[in-house]
C-alpha positions as a printed NumPy array, in Angstrom:
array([[ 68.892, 111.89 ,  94.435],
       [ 72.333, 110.321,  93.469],
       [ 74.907, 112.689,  92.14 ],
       [ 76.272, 111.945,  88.443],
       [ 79.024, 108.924,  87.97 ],
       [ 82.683, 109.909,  88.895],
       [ 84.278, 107.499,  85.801],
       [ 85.298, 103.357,  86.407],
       [ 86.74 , 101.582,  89.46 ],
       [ 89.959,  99.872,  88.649],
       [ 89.192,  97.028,  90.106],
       [ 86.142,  95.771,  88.214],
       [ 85.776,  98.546,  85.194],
       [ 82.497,  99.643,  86.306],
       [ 81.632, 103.026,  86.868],
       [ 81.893, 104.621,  90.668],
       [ 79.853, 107.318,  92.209],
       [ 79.892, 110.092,  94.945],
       [ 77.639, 108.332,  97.455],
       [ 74.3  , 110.364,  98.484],
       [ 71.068, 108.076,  98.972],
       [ 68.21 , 108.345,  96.532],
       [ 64.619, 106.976,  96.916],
       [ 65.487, 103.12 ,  96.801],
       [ 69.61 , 102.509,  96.958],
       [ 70.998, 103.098, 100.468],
       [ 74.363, 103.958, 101.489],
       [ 76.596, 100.962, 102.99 ],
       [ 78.887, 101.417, 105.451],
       [ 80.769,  98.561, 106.927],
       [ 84.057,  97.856, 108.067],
       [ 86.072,  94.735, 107.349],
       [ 88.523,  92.227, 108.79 ],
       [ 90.67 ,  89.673, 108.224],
       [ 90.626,  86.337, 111.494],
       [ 93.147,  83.581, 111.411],
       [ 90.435,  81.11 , 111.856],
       [ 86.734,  80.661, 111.779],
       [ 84.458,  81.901, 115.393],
       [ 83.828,  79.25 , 118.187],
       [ 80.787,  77.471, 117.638],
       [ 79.818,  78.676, 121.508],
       [ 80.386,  81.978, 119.956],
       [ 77.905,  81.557, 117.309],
       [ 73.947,  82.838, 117.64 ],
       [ 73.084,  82.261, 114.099],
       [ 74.299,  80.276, 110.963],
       [ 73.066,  80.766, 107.64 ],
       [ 74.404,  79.637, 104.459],
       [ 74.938,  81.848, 101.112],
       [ 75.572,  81.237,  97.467],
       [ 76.329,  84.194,  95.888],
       [ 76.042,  84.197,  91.22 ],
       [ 78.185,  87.401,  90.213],
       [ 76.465,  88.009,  87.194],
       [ 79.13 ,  88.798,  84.376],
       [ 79.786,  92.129,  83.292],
       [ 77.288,  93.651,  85.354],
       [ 76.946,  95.304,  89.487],
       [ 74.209,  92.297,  89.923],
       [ 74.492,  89.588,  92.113],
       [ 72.062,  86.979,  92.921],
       [ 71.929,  85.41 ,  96.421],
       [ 70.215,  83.015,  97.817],
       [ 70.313,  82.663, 101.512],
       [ 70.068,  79.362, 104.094],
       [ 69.057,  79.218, 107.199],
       [ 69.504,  74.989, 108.219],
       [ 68.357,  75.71 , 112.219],
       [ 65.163,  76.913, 110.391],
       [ 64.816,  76.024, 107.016],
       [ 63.655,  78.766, 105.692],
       [ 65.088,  80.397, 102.297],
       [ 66.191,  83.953, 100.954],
       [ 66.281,  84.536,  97.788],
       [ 67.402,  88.182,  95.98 ],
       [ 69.313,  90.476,  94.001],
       [ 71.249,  93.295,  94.767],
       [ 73.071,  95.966,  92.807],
       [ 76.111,  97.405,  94.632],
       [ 77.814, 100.801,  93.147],
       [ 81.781, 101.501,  94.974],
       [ 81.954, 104.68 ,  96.519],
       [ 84.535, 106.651,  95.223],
       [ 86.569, 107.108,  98.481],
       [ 87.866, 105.246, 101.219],
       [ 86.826, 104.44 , 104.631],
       [ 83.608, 102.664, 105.618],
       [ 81.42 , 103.95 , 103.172],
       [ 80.914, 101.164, 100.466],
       [ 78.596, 102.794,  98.211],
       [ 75.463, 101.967,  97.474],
       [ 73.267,  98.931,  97.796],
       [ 70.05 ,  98.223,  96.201],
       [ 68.011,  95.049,  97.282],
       [ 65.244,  93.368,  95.263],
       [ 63.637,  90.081,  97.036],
       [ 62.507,  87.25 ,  94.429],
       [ 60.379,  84.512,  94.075],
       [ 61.308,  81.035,  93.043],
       [ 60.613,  81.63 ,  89.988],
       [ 62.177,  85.026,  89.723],
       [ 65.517,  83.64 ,  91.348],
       [ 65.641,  80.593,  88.67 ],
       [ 65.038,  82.671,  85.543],
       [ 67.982,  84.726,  86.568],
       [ 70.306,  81.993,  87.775],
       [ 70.173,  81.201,  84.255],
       [ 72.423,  84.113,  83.611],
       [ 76.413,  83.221,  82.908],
       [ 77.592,  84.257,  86.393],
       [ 80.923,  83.874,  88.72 ],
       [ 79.863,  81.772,  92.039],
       [ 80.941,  82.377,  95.568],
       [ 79.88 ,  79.483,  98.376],
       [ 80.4  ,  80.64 , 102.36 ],
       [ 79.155,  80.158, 105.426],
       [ 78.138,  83.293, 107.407],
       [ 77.95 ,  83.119, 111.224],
       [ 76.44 ,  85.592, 113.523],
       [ 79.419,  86.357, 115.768],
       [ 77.739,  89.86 , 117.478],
       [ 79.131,  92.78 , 116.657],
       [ 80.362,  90.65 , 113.67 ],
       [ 79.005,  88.511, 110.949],
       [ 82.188,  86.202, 109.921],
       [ 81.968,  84.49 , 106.41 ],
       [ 83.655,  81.267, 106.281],
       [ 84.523,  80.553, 102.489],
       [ 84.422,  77.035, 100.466],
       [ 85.83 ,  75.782,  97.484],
       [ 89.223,  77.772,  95.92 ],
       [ 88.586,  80.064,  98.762],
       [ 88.519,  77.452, 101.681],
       [ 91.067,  78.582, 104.451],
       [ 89.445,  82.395, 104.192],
       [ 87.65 ,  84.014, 107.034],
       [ 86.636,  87.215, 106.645],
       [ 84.273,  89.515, 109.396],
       [ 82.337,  92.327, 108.524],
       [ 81.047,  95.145, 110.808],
       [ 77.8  ,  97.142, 109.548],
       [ 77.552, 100.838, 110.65 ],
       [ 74.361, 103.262, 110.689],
       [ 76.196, 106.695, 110.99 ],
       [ 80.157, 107.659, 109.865],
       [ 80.621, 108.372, 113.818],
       [ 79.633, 104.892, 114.806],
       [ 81.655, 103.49 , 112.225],
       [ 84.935, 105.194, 113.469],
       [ 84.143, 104.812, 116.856],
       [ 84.318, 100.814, 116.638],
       [ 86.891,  99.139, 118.209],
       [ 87.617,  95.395, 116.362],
       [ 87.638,  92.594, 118.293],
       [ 90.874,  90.59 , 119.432],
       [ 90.189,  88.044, 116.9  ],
       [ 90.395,  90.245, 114.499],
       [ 94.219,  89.959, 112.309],
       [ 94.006,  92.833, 110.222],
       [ 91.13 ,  95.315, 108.756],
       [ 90.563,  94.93 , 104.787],
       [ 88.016,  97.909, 104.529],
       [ 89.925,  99.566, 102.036],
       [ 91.802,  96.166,  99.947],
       [ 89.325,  96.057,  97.155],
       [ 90.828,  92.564,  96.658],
       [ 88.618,  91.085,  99.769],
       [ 85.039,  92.147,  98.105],
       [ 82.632,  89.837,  96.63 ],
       [ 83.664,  90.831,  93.458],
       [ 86.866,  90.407,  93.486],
       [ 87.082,  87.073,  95.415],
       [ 84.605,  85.457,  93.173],
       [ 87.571,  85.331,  89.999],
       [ 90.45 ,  84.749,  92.349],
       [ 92.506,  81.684,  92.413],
       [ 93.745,  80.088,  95.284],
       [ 97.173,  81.078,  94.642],
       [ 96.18 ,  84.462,  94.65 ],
       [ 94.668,  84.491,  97.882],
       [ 97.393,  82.9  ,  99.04 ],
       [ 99.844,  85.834,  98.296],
       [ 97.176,  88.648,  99.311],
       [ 96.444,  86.809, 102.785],
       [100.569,  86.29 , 103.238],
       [100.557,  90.409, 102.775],
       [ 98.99 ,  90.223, 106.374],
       [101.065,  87.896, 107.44 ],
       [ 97.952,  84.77 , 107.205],
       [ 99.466,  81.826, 105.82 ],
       [ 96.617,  79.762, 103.774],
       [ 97.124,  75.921, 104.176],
       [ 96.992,  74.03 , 100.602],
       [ 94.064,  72.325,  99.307],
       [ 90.792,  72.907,  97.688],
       [ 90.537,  73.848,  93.91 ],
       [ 92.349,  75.927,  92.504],
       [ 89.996,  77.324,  89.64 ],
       [ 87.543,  80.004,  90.534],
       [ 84.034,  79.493,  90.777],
       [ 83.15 ,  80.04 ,  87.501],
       [ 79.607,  79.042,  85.985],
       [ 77.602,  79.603,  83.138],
       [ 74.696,  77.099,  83.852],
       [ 71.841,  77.096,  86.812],
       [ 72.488,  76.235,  90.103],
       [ 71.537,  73.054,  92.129],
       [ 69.436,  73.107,  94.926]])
């Protein structure tokens, strides 16, 4: 079972926890890096596209999940809890699948949204973000074991890991301006072109389709 809470995270005010899994939450390990520009399509073995509703003042987010070479649809939500350390080990990540129905009752919920495009670059899956966040790539390495984890060796592509910048999570991103990401990317030395909006993706009403 999962240990008690260890008190907020700075970044988002929730509460944090010493990660241990418990009958359905499992730990998430995952590495994370910062590219200077999105994959090669000749690269690319799978393309699927994700809207993700942050819903506000909760761990909850909503996704719903693309695939255009197939058509088919993914719809859930997922509770994440921050481990209270650093290093690969995210916390822990809960996954509920949905129905339609399920999915639209909830995307009635005020929520924060994220748009990107997430190619299958193996060993990597490399999120290509829209809207305010549209000149951010960002690659993401999932891990079974701590050992494997440490063990990996990032690609050439890759500028600069983020594991442990709080500011390039979901949760964070979703609220940022463009200006914002403009500074943190400069920090590692990624200059972000201008363009796009420069609100975040704010919205309290239900998605379109």
């Amino acid at each position: 079972m999962l240990c008690g809470r260890d008190g907020p995270d700075r970044s988002t005010g929730l509460e944090t926890v010493s990660v241990r899994e418990q009958e359905y939450a499992r730990i998430e390990r995952e590495r994370r890096f910062l590219l200077a520009a999105p994959p090669a399509p000749s690269s690319i073995t799978v393309t699927r596209l994700i809207r993700d509703r942050y819903l506000e003042g909760t761990r909850l987010r909503l996704r719903r999940i693309e695939r255009p070479d197939t058509g088919s649809r993914e719809l859930k939500l997922t509770q994440k809890v921050p481990a209270n350390r650093p290093g690969a080990v995210q916390g822990l990540i809960t996954n509920t699948y949905l129905s339609q129905a399920e999915y639209d009752l909830l995307a009635s919920l005020p929520a924060a949204v994220l748009s990107k495009t997430r190619f299958s670059v193996p060993p990597l899956g490399v999120d290509v973000f829209v809207g305010p966040l549209t000149g951010l790539v960002l690659a993401e390495a999932e891990f079974s074991g701590d050992e494997e984890a440490l063990a990996f060796v990032p690609p050439a592509q890759c500028v600069a890991e983020v594991t442990d910048d709080v500011r390039f999570t979901g949760g964070i991103l979703v609220s940022a301006s463009r200006r914002e990401l403009s500074a943190w990317l400069a920090e590692y030395g990624i200059r972000l072109s201008p363009g796009a909006d420069s609100e975040p993706g704010h919205d309290h009403s239900a998605p379109m389709y």
